């Protein structure tokens, strides 16, 4: 079975541009979470979606938004890119929400570079 | 708010040495605790977890015990291998599926 997949693998953008990152969860998983991992740091929680509804939001500006589709895949959008948005963006999927005994499975990430 | 503090790296050990990576946390209530591992060029993988005080998580020779009295979840392994070289992240679970991670500890194991 395929794990969590993310696209694209790498992306280079310039300041002020917009970017869309995509994530496909493991089949049967209904929850998707997004994390930002700046080089040398631990991942920081951005959003969680479950059954197409936002269930959690981290301390990120409104330039960051996300959505989940009926097939449970998800997009993360970032507007007006800043140099500080350069990071590895990780997607994680799990069966459900609210019970952390449900293991979260992480994708390989999308490396975003903002020039 | 929730936070995780783990020892800075890199930690360099010889093969078969004993490993300890310290992790302490600050949280309200009694969160679940996790260790994740990130091998070079790969995504995060769950290594082990503990969901309540005094629980011991274990996997692949690694162990960690949830210590409520010291708010700690230190990672240990009795004999490391070169293949254990990776970055290790301590994390705690919050509301929903939110995980709060530490900054990571790089482990290098040499022959």
JSON list of C-alpha atoms in Angstrom, two decimals:
[
{"chain": "A", "resi": 1, "resn": "UNK", "atom": "CA", "xyz": [0.00, 0.00, 0.00]},
{"chain": "A", "resi": 2, "resn": "UNK", "atom": "CA", "xyz": [1.15, 3.51, -0.79]},
{"chain": "A", "resi": 3, "resn": "UNK", "atom": "CA", "xyz": [2.11, 5.73, 2.09]},
{"chain": "A", "resi": 4, "resn": "UNK", "atom": "CA", "xyz": [1.43, 9.44, 2.36]},
{"chain": "A", "resi": 5, "resn": "UNK", "atom": "CA", "xyz": [2.41, 11.14, -0.87]},
{"chain": "A", "resi": 6, "resn": "UNK", "atom": "CA", "xyz": [3.23, 14.81, -1.38]},
{"chain": "A", "resi": 7, "resn": "UNK", "atom": "CA", "xyz": [3.81, 16.89, -4.46]},
{"chain": "A", "resi": 8, "resn": "UNK", "atom": "CA", "xyz": [5.89, 18.50, -5.66]},
{"chain": "A", "resi": 9, "resn": "UNK", "atom": "CA", "xyz": [9.10, 17.24, -4.08]},
{"chain": "A", "resi": 10, "resn": "UNK", "atom": "CA", "xyz": [10.93, 20.50, -4.50]},
{"chain": "A", "resi": 11, "resn": "UNK", "atom": "CA", "xyz": [9.76, 23.98, -5.37]},
{"chain": "A", "resi": 12, "resn": "UNK", "atom": "CA", "xyz": [11.50, 27.31, -5.90]},
{"chain": "A", "resi": 13, "resn": "UNK", "atom": "CA", "xyz": [9.50, 30.53, -5.72]},
{"chain": "A", "resi": 14, "resn": "UNK", "atom": "CA", "xyz": [10.25, 34.23, -5.40]},
{"chain": "A", "resi": 15, "resn": "UNK", "atom": "CA", "xyz": [9.05, 36.60, -2.71]},
{"chain": "A", "resi": 16, "resn": "UNK", "atom": "CA", "xyz": [5.45, 37.70, -3.11]},
{"chain": "A", "resi": 17, "resn": "UNK", "atom": "CA", "xyz": [4.40, 34.67, -5.13]},
{"chain": "A", "resi": 18, "resn": "UNK", "atom": "CA", "xyz": [1.78, 32.11, -4.19]},
{"chain": "A", "resi": 19, "resn": "UNK", "atom": "CA", "xyz": [2.33, 28.36, -3.73]},
{"chain": "A", "resi": 20, "resn": "UNK", "atom": "CA", "xyz": [0.09, 25.30, -3.50]},
{"chain": "A", "resi": 21, "resn": "UNK", "atom": "CA", "xyz": [1.33, 22.07, -1.95]},
{"chain": "A", "resi": 22, "resn": "UNK", "atom": "CA", "xyz": [-0.56, 18.81, -2.23]},
{"chain": "A", "resi": 23, "resn": "UNK", "atom": "CA", "xyz": [-0.94, 15.76, -0.05]},
{"chain": "A", "resi": 24, "resn": "UNK", "atom": "CA", "xyz": [-2.63, 12.40, -0.52]},
{"chain": "A", "resi": 25, "resn": "UNK", "atom": "CA", "xyz": [-3.23, 10.46, 2.69]},
{"chain": "A", "resi": 26, "resn": "UNK", "atom": "CA", "xyz": [-3.01, 6.74, 3.18]},
{"chain": "A", "resi": 27, "resn": "UNK", "atom": "CA", "xyz": [-6.11, 5.01, 1.87]},
{"chain": "A", "resi": 28, "resn": "UNK", "atom": "CA", "xyz": [-8.78, 4.95, 4.57]},
{"chain": "A", "resi": 29, "resn": "UNK", "atom": "CA", "xyz": [-7.28, 7.82, 6.54]},
{"chain": "A", "resi": 30, "resn": "UNK", "atom": "CA", "xyz": [-9.63, 10.75, 7.05]},
{"chain": "A", "resi": 31, "resn": "UNK", "atom": "CA", "xyz": [-7.38, 13.20, 8.89]},
{"chain": "A", "resi": 32, "resn": "UNK", "atom": "CA", "xyz": [-4.58, 15.26, 7.37]},
{"chain": "A", "resi": 33, "resn": "UNK", "atom": "CA", "xyz": [-2.24, 17.58, 9.24]},
{"chain": "A", "resi": 34, "resn": "UNK", "atom": "CA", "xyz": [0.34, 20.01, 7.91]},
{"chain": "A", "resi": 35, "resn": "UNK", "atom": "CA", "xyz": [3.66, 20.93, 9.53]},
{"chain": "A", "resi": 36, "resn": "UNK", "atom": "CA", "xyz": [6.45, 23.36, 8.67]},
{"chain": "A", "resi": 37, "resn": "UNK", "atom": "CA", "xyz": [10.01, 22.25, 9.39]},
{"chain": "A", "resi": 38, "resn": "UNK", "atom": "CA", "xyz": [12.60, 24.98, 9.12]},
{"chain": "A", "resi": 39, "resn": "UNK", "atom": "CA", "xyz": [16.16, 23.72, 8.69]},
{"chain": "A", "resi": 40, "resn": "UNK", "atom": "CA", "xyz": [17.61, 22.64, 12.01]},
{"chain": "A", "resi": 41, "resn": "UNK", "atom": "CA", "xyz": [14.30, 22.86, 13.86]},
{"chain": "A", "resi": 42, "resn": "UNK", "atom": "CA", "xyz": [11.48, 20.53, 14.76]},
{"chain": "A", "resi": 43, "resn": "UNK", "atom": "CA", "xyz": [8.24, 20.52, 12.77]},
{"chain": "A", "resi": 44, "resn": "UNK", "atom": "CA", "xyz": [5.71, 23.20, 13.68]},
{"chain": "A", "resi": 45, "resn": "UNK", "atom": "CA", "xyz": [1.98, 22.44, 13.47]},
{"chain": "A", "resi": 46, "resn": "UNK", "atom": "CA", "xyz": [0.10, 24.50, 10.87]},
{"chain": "A", "resi": 47, "resn": "UNK", "atom": "CA", "xyz": [-3.32, 22.88, 10.32]},
{"chain": "A", "resi": 48, "resn": "UNK", "atom": "CA", "xyz": [-5.34, 19.76, 10.88]},
{"chain": "A", "resi": 49, "resn": "UNK", "atom": "CA", "xyz": [-8.32, 18.73, 8.76]},
{"chain": "A", "resi": 50, "resn": "UNK", "atom": "CA", "xyz": [-10.74, 15.92, 9.45]},
{"chain": "A", "resi": 51, "resn": "UNK", "atom": "CA", "xyz": [-13.72, 15.05, 7.30]},
{"chain": "A", "resi": 52, "resn": "UNK", "atom": "CA", "xyz": [-13.11, 18.24, 5.28]},
{"chain": "A", "resi": 53, "resn": "UNK", "atom": "CA", "xyz": [-13.37, 20.49, 8.33]},
{"chain": "A", "resi": 54, "resn": "UNK", "atom": "CA", "xyz": [-10.58, 22.42, 10.02]},
{"chain": "A", "resi": 55, "resn": "UNK", "atom": "CA", "xyz": [-9.99, 20.90, 13.43]},
{"chain": "A", "resi": 56, "resn": "UNK", "atom": "CA", "xyz": [-6.87, 22.73, 14.51]},
{"chain": "A", "resi": 57, "resn": "UNK", "atom": "CA", "xyz": [-4.74, 25.70, 13.56]},
{"chain": "A", "resi": 58, "resn": "UNK", "atom": "CA", "xyz": [-1.24, 26.59, 14.69]},
{"chain": "A", "resi": 59, "resn": "UNK", "atom": "CA", "xyz": [0.28, 30.02, 15.18]},
{"chain": "A", "resi": 60, "resn": "UNK", "atom": "CA", "xyz": [0.71, 30.94, 11.52]},
{"chain": "A", "resi": 61, "resn": "UNK", "atom": "CA", "xyz": [-0.43, 34.10, 9.69]},
{"chain": "A", "resi": 62, "resn": "UNK", "atom": "CA", "xyz": [-3.52, 34.23, 7.51]},
{"chain": "A", "resi": 63, "resn": "UNK", "atom": "CA", "xyz": [-1.30, 33.92, 4.45]},
{"chain": "A", "resi": 64, "resn": "UNK", "atom": "CA", "xyz": [-1.43, 30.21, 5.17]},
{"chain": "A", "resi": 65, "resn": "UNK", "atom": "CA", "xyz": [-4.63, 28.37, 4.31]},
{"chain": "A", "resi": 66, "resn": "UNK", "atom": "CA", "xyz": [-5.62, 24.80, 3.57]},
{"chain": "A", "resi": 67, "resn": "UNK", "atom": "CA", "xyz": [-8.51, 22.65, 2.55]},
{"chain": "A", "resi": 68, "resn": "UNK", "atom": "CA", "xyz": [-9.44, 19.00, 2.36]},
{"chain": "A", "resi": 69, "resn": "UNK", "atom": "CA", "xyz": [-11.29, 17.42, -0.52]},
{"chain": "A", "resi": 70, "resn": "UNK", "atom": "CA", "xyz": [-14.00, 14.72, -0.53]},
{"chain": "A", "resi": 71, "resn": "UNK", "atom": "CA", "xyz": [-11.34, 12.08, -1.30]},
{"chain": "A", "resi": 72, "resn": "UNK", "atom": "CA", "xyz": [-9.48, 13.29, 1.86]},
{"chain": "A", "resi": 73, "resn": "UNK", "atom": "CA", "xyz": [-6.53, 14.69, -0.07]},
{"chain": "A", "resi": 74, "resn": "UNK", "atom": "CA", "xyz": [-5.45, 18.14, 0.99]},
{"chain": "A", "resi": 75, "resn": "UNK", "atom": "CA", "xyz": [-3.86, 21.34, -0.27]},
{"chain": "A", "resi": 76, "resn": "UNK", "atom": "CA", "xyz": [-1.80, 23.86, 1.64]},
{"chain": "A", "resi": 77, "resn": "UNK", "atom": "CA", "xyz": [-1.72, 27.35, 0.16]},
{"chain": "A", "resi": 78, "resn": "UNK", "atom": "CA", "xyz": [0.68, 30.10, 1.06]},
{"chain": "A", "resi": 79, "resn": "UNK", "atom": "CA", "xyz": [0.21, 33.63, -0.30]},
{"chain": "A", "resi": 80, "resn": "UNK", "atom": "CA", "xyz": [2.66, 36.52, -0.50]},
{"chain": "A", "resi": 81, "resn": "UNK", "atom": "CA", "xyz": [5.66, 34.33, 0.13]},
{"chain": "A", "resi": 82, "resn": "UNK", "atom": "CA", "xyz": [8.43, 35.57, 2.40]},
{"chain": "A", "resi": 83, "resn": "UNK", "atom": "CA", "xyz": [12.02, 34.39, 2.61]},
{"chain": "A", "resi": 84, "resn": "UNK", "atom": "CA", "xyz": [11.18, 32.94, 6.03]},
{"chain": "A", "resi": 85, "resn": "UNK", "atom": "CA", "xyz": [8.66, 30.58, 4.45]},
{"chain": "A", "resi": 86, "resn": "UNK", "atom": "CA", "xyz": [11.54, 28.52, 3.08]},
{"chain": "A", "resi": 87, "resn": "UNK", "atom": "CA", "xyz": [11.18, 25.15, 4.78]},
{"chain": "A", "resi": 88, "resn": "UNK", "atom": "CA", "xyz": [10.24, 21.50, 4.45]},
{"chain": "A", "resi": 89, "resn": "UNK", "atom": "CA", "xyz": [6.46, 21.16, 4.53]},
{"chain": "A", "resi": 90, "resn": "UNK", "atom": "CA", "xyz": [5.27, 17.87, 5.93]},
{"chain": "A", "resi": 91, "resn": "UNK", "atom": "CA", "xyz": [1.90, 16.25, 5.63]},
{"chain": "A", "resi": 92, "resn": "UNK", "atom": "CA", "xyz": [0.72, 13.59, 8.07]},
{"chain": "A", "resi": 93, "resn": "UNK", "atom": "CA", "xyz": [-2.35, 11.38, 7.86]},
{"chain": "A", "resi": 94, "resn": "UNK", "atom": "CA", "xyz": [-4.19, 9.32, 10.45]},
{"chain": "A", "resi": 95, "resn": "UNK", "atom": "CA", "xyz": [-7.37, 7.32, 10.71]},
{"chain": "A", "resi": 96, "resn": "UNK", "atom": "CA", "xyz": [-9.18, 9.76, 12.93]},
{"chain": "A", "resi": 97, "resn": "UNK", "atom": "CA", "xyz": [-8.81, 12.66, 15.27]},
{"chain": "A", "resi": 98, "resn": "UNK", "atom": "CA", "xyz": [-8.79, 13.43, 18.94]},
{"chain": "A", "resi": 99, "resn": "UNK", "atom": "CA", "xyz": [-7.16, 10.15, 19.93]},
{"chain": "A", "resi": 100, "resn": "UNK", "atom": "CA", "xyz": [-3.41, 10.20, 19.63]},
{"chain": "A", "resi": 101, "resn": "UNK", "atom": "CA", "xyz": [-3.27, 6.46, 19.92]},
{"chain": "A", "resi": 102, "resn": "UNK", "atom": "CA", "xyz": [-4.05, 6.77, 16.18]},
{"chain": "A", "resi": 103, "resn": "UNK", "atom": "CA", "xyz": [-0.57, 6.86, 14.72]},
{"chain": "A", "resi": 104, "resn": "UNK", "atom": "CA", "xyz": [0.19, 9.73, 12.38]},
{"chain": "A", "resi": 105, "resn": "UNK", "atom": "CA", "xyz": [2.07, 8.76, 9.22]},
{"chain": "A", "resi": 106, "resn": "UNK", "atom": "CA", "xyz": [4.25, 11.42, 7.64]},
{"chain": "A", "resi": 107, "resn": "UNK", "atom": "CA", "xyz": [4.97, 11.98, 4.00]},
{"chain": "A", "resi": 108, "resn": "UNK", "atom": "CA", "xyz": [8.45, 12.76, 2.62]},
{"chain": "A", "resi": 109, "resn": "UNK", "atom": "CA", "xyz": [7.69, 16.47, 2.49]},
{"chain": "A", "resi": 110, "resn": "UNK", "atom": "CA", "xyz": [7.90, 19.28, -0.04]},
{"chain": "A", "resi": 111, "resn": "UNK", "atom": "CA", "xyz": [11.05, 21.39, 0.08]},
{"chain": "A", "resi": 112, "resn": "UNK", "atom": "CA", "xyz": [10.09, 25.03, -0.60]},
{"chain": "A", "resi": 113, "resn": "UNK", "atom": "CA", "xyz": [12.77, 27.58, -1.31]},
{"chain": "A", "resi": 114, "resn": "UNK", "atom": "CA", "xyz": [11.81, 31.25, -1.50]},
{"chain": "A", "resi": 115, "resn": "UNK", "atom": "CA", "xyz": [14.31, 33.53, -3.23]},
{"chain": "B", "resi": 1, "resn": "UNK", "atom": "CA", "xyz": [1.44, 26.42, 26.17]},
{"chain": "B", "resi": 2, "resn": "UNK", "atom": "CA", "xyz": [2.95, 23.02, 25.45]},
{"chain": "B", "resi": 3, "resn": "UNK", "atom": "CA", "xyz": [6.68, 22.79, 24.84]},
{"chain": "B", "resi": 4, "resn": "UNK", "atom": "CA", "xyz": [9.38, 20.15, 24.47]},
{"chain": "B", "resi": 5, "resn": "UNK", "atom": "CA", "xyz": [13.05, 20.55, 25.28]},
{"chain": "B", "resi": 6, "resn": "UNK", "atom": "CA", "xyz": [15.57, 17.99, 24.13]},
{"chain": "B", "resi": 7, "resn": "UNK", "atom": "CA", "xyz": [19.34, 17.84, 24.30]},
{"chain": "B", "resi": 8, "resn": "UNK", "atom": "CA", "xyz": [21.26, 19.52, 21.55]},
{"chain": "B", "resi": 9, "resn": "UNK", "atom": "CA", "xyz": [23.34, 17.53, 19.15]},
{"chain": "B", "resi": 10, "resn": "UNK", "atom": "CA", "xyz": [25.10, 16.25, 17.38]},
{"chain": "B", "resi": 11, "resn": "UNK", "atom": "CA", "xyz": [25.69, 13.24, 19.56]},
{"chain": "B", "resi": 12, "resn": "UNK", "atom": "CA", "xyz": [28.56, 11.11, 18.27]},
{"chain": "B", "resi": 13, "resn": "UNK", "atom": "CA", "xyz": [28.97, 7.56, 19.55]},
{"chain": "B", "resi": 14, "resn": "UNK", "atom": "CA", "xyz": [30.94, 4.49, 18.66]},
{"chain": "B", "resi": 15, "resn": "UNK", "atom": "CA", "xyz": [29.05, 1.41, 17.54]},
{"chain": "B", "resi": 16, "resn": "UNK", "atom": "CA", "xyz": [27.72, -0.65, 20.48]},
{"chain": "B", "resi": 17, "resn": "UNK", "atom": "CA", "xyz": [27.82, 2.33, 22.85]},
{"chain": "B", "resi": 18, "resn": "UNK", "atom": "CA", "xyz": [24.91, 3.18, 25.15]},
{"chain": "B", "resi": 19, "resn": "UNK", "atom": "CA", "xyz": [22.63, 5.99, 24.01]},
{"chain": "B", "resi": 20, "resn": "UNK", "atom": "CA", "xyz": [20.62, 8.47, 26.04]},
{"chain": "B", "resi": 21, "resn": "UNK", "atom": "CA", "xyz": [18.84, 11.46, 24.50]},
{"chain": "B", "resi": 22, "resn": "UNK", "atom": "CA", "xyz": [17.17, 13.63, 27.11]},
{"chain": "B", "resi": 23, "resn": "UNK", "atom": "CA", "xyz": [13.69, 15.04, 26.63]},
{"chain": "B", "resi": 24, "resn": "UNK", "atom": "CA", "xyz": [11.59, 17.09, 29.05]},
{"chain": "B", "resi": 25, "resn": "UNK", "atom": "CA", "xyz": [8.22, 18.65, 28.46]},
{"chain": "B", "resi": 26, "resn": "UNK", "atom": "CA", "xyz": [5.82, 21.29, 29.71]},
{"chain": "B", "resi": 27, "resn": "UNK", "atom": "CA", "xyz": [2.12, 20.66, 29.23]},
{"chain": "B", "resi": 28, "resn": "UNK", "atom": "CA", "xyz": [-1.26, 20.94, 30.83]},
{"chain": "B", "resi": 29, "resn": "UNK", "atom": "CA", "xyz": [-2.85, 17.65, 31.71]},
{"chain": "B", "resi": 30, "resn": "UNK", "atom": "CA", "xyz": [-1.31, 14.34, 30.76]},
{"chain": "B", "resi": 31, "resn": "UNK", "atom": "CA", "xyz": [-0.36, 14.33, 27.10]},
{"chain": "B", "resi": 32, "resn": "UNK", "atom": "CA", "xyz": [0.77, 11.35, 25.05]},
{"chain": "B", "resi": 33, "resn": "UNK", "atom": "CA", "xyz": [4.52, 11.35, 24.38]},
{"chain": "B", "resi": 34, "resn": "UNK", "atom": "CA", "xyz": [6.37, 10.24, 21.26]},
{"chain": "B", "resi": 35, "resn": "UNK", "atom": "CA", "xyz": [9.78, 9.75, 19.75]},
{"chain": "B", "resi": 36, "resn": "UNK", "atom": "CA", "xyz": [10.07, 10.18, 15.99]},
{"chain": "B", "resi": 37, "resn": "UNK", "atom": "CA", "xyz": [13.13, 9.44, 13.85]},
{"chain": "B", "resi": 38, "resn": "UNK", "atom": "CA", "xyz": [14.12, 11.09, 10.59]},
{"chain": "B", "resi": 39, "resn": "UNK", "atom": "CA", "xyz": [16.67, 9.23, 8.50]},
{"chain": "B", "resi": 40, "resn": "UNK", "atom": "CA", "xyz": [18.61, 11.23, 5.89]},
{"chain": "B", "resi": 41, "resn": "UNK", "atom": "CA", "xyz": [16.39, 12.12, 2.94]},
{"chain": "B", "resi": 42, "resn": "UNK", "atom": "CA", "xyz": [13.32, 10.49, 4.46]},
{"chain": "B", "resi": 43, "resn": "UNK", "atom": "CA", "xyz": [10.17, 11.60, 6.27]},
{"chain": "B", "resi": 44, "resn": "UNK", "atom": "CA", "xyz": [9.44, 11.29, 9.98]},
{"chain": "B", "resi": 45, "resn": "UNK", "atom": "CA", "xyz": [8.75, 7.81, 11.33]},
{"chain": "B", "resi": 46, "resn": "UNK", "atom": "CA", "xyz": [7.18, 7.02, 14.67]},
{"chain": "B", "resi": 47, "resn": "UNK", "atom": "CA", "xyz": [9.76, 5.18, 16.77]},
{"chain": "B", "resi": 48, "resn": "UNK", "atom": "CA", "xyz": [7.82, 4.67, 20.00]},
{"chain": "B", "resi": 49, "resn": "UNK", "atom": "CA", "xyz": [5.11, 6.18, 22.15]},
{"chain": "B", "resi": 50, "resn": "UNK", "atom": "CA", "xyz": [3.63, 6.24, 25.65]},
{"chain": "B", "resi": 51, "resn": "UNK", "atom": "CA", "xyz": [0.12, 7.37, 26.43]},
{"chain": "B", "resi": 52, "resn": "UNK", "atom": "CA", "xyz": [0.12, 7.60, 30.23]},
{"chain": "B", "resi": 53, "resn": "UNK", "atom": "CA", "xyz": [2.44, 8.02, 33.20]},
{"chain": "B", "resi": 54, "resn": "UNK", "atom": "CA", "xyz": [4.86, 5.15, 33.88]},
{"chain": "B", "resi": 55, "resn": "UNK", "atom": "CA", "xyz": [4.21, 3.62, 30.46]},
{"chain": "B", "resi": 56, "resn": "UNK", "atom": "CA", "xyz": [7.32, 2.38, 28.68]},
{"chain": "B", "resi": 57, "resn": "UNK", "atom": "CA", "xyz": [7.42, 2.62, 24.92]},
{"chain": "B", "resi": 58, "resn": "UNK", "atom": "CA", "xyz": [9.83, 0.35, 23.06]},
{"chain": "B", "resi": 59, "resn": "UNK", "atom": "CA", "xyz": [10.77, -0.48, 19.50]},
{"chain": "B", "resi": 60, "resn": "UNK", "atom": "CA", "xyz": [13.89, -1.72, 17.67]},
{"chain": "B", "resi": 61, "resn": "UNK", "atom": "CA", "xyz": [15.88, -1.79, 20.91]},
{"chain": "B", "resi": 62, "resn": "UNK", "atom": "CA", "xyz": [14.96, 1.78, 21.83]},
{"chain": "B", "resi": 63, "resn": "UNK", "atom": "CA", "xyz": [13.05, 2.50, 25.04]},
{"chain": "B", "resi": 64, "resn": "UNK", "atom": "CA", "xyz": [11.57, 5.53, 26.78]},
{"chain": "B", "resi": 65, "resn": "UNK", "atom": "CA", "xyz": [9.55, 5.77, 30.01]},
{"chain": "B", "resi": 66, "resn": "UNK", "atom": "CA", "xyz": [6.89, 8.42, 30.63]},
{"chain": "B", "resi": 67, "resn": "UNK", "atom": "CA", "xyz": [7.95, 10.05, 33.95]},
{"chain": "B", "resi": 68, "resn": "UNK", "atom": "CA", "xyz": [5.26, 12.40, 35.19]},
{"chain": "B", "resi": 69, "resn": "UNK", "atom": "CA", "xyz": [7.16, 13.42, 38.33]},
{"chain": "B", "resi": 70, "resn": "UNK", "atom": "CA", "xyz": [10.13, 14.68, 36.32]},
{"chain": "B", "resi": 71, "resn": "UNK", "atom": "CA", "xyz": [8.13, 15.55, 33.16]},
{"chain": "B", "resi": 72, "resn": "UNK", "atom": "CA", "xyz": [10.61, 13.55, 31.14]},
{"chain": "B", "resi": 73, "resn": "UNK", "atom": "CA", "xyz": [10.66, 10.99, 28.34]},
{"chain": "B", "resi": 74, "resn": "UNK", "atom": "CA", "xyz": [14.33, 10.15, 27.77]},
{"chain": "B", "resi": 75, "resn": "UNK", "atom": "CA", "xyz": [15.25, 7.89, 24.84]},
{"chain": "B", "resi": 76, "resn": "UNK", "atom": "CA", "xyz": [17.69, 5.04, 25.51]},
{"chain": "B", "resi": 77, "resn": "UNK", "atom": "CA", "xyz": [19.30, 2.20, 23.59]},
{"chain": "B", "resi": 78, "resn": "UNK", "atom": "CA", "xyz": [21.77, -0.24, 25.01]},
{"chain": "B", "resi": 79, "resn": "UNK", "atom": "CA", "xyz": [23.90, -0.77, 21.91]},
{"chain": "B", "resi": 80, "resn": "UNK", "atom": "CA", "xyz": [23.70, 1.58, 18.94]},
{"chain": "B", "resi": 81, "resn": "UNK", "atom": "CA", "xyz": [24.50, 0.64, 15.36]},
{"chain": "B", "resi": 82, "resn": "UNK", "atom": "CA", "xyz": [25.72, 2.71, 12.44]},
{"chain": "B", "resi": 83, "resn": "UNK", "atom": "CA", "xyz": [22.24, 2.32, 10.94]},
{"chain": "B", "resi": 84, "resn": "UNK", "atom": "CA", "xyz": [20.78, 4.25, 13.90]},
{"chain": "B", "resi": 85, "resn": "UNK", "atom": "CA", "xyz": [22.39, 7.44, 12.62]},
{"chain": "B", "resi": 86, "resn": "UNK", "atom": "CA", "xyz": [19.51, 9.87, 12.16]},
{"chain": "B", "resi": 87, "resn": "UNK", "atom": "CA", "xyz": [17.77, 12.85, 13.75]},
{"chain": "B", "resi": 88, "resn": "UNK", "atom": "CA", "xyz": [15.53, 12.01, 16.71]},
{"chain": "B", "resi": 89, "resn": "UNK", "atom": "CA", "xyz": [12.57, 14.18, 17.71]},
{"chain": "B", "resi": 90, "resn": "UNK", "atom": "CA", "xyz": [10.70, 14.09, 21.00]},
{"chain": "B", "resi": 91, "resn": "UNK", "atom": "CA", "xyz": [7.07, 15.18, 20.70]},
{"chain": "B", "resi": 92, "resn": "UNK", "atom": "CA", "xyz": [3.93, 15.54, 22.79]},
{"chain": "B", "resi": 93, "resn": "UNK", "atom": "CA", "xyz": [0.31, 15.32, 21.76]},
{"chain": "B", "resi": 94, "resn": "UNK", "atom": "CA", "xyz": [-2.09, 18.19, 22.25]},
{"chain": "B", "resi": 95, "resn": "UNK", "atom": "CA", "xyz": [-5.64, 18.88, 21.21]},
{"chain": "B", "resi": 96, "resn": "UNK", "atom": "CA", "xyz": [-6.88, 17.02, 18.15]},
{"chain": "B", "resi": 97, "resn": "UNK", "atom": "CA", "xyz": [-3.95, 15.50, 16.31]},
{"chain": "B", "resi": 98, "resn": "UNK", "atom": "CA", "xyz": [-1.54, 18.34, 17.02]},
{"chain": "B", "resi": 99, "resn": "UNK", "atom": "CA", "xyz": [2.00, 17.31, 17.85]},
{"chain": "B", "resi": 100, "resn": "UNK", "atom": "CA", "xyz": [4.49, 19.67, 19.52]},
{"chain": "B", "resi": 101, "resn": "UNK", "atom": "CA", "xyz": [8.06, 18.71, 18.61]},
{"chain": "B", "resi": 102, "resn": "UNK", "atom": "CA", "xyz": [11.42, 19.41, 20.15]},
{"chain": "B", "resi": 103, "resn": "UNK", "atom": "CA", "xyz": [14.23, 20.81, 18.01]},
{"chain": "B", "resi": 104, "resn": "UNK", "atom": "CA", "xyz": [15.68, 17.38, 17.27]},
{"chain": "B", "resi": 105, "resn": "UNK", "atom": "CA", "xyz": [18.93, 15.65, 18.20]},
{"chain": "B", "resi": 106, "resn": "UNK", "atom": "CA", "xyz": [21.26, 14.40, 15.50]},
{"chain": "B", "resi": 107, "resn": "UNK", "atom": "CA", "xyz": [22.90, 11.06, 16.29]},
{"chain": "B", "resi": 108, "resn": "UNK", "atom": "CA", "xyz": [26.03, 9.94, 14.48]},
{"chain": "B", "resi": 109, "resn": "UNK", "atom": "CA", "xyz": [27.27, 6.41, 15.10]},
{"chain": "B", "resi": 110, "resn": "UNK", "atom": "CA", "xyz": [30.79, 5.55, 13.93]},
{"chain": "B", "resi": 111, "resn": "UNK", "atom": "CA", "xyz": [32.52, 2.21, 13.50]}
]
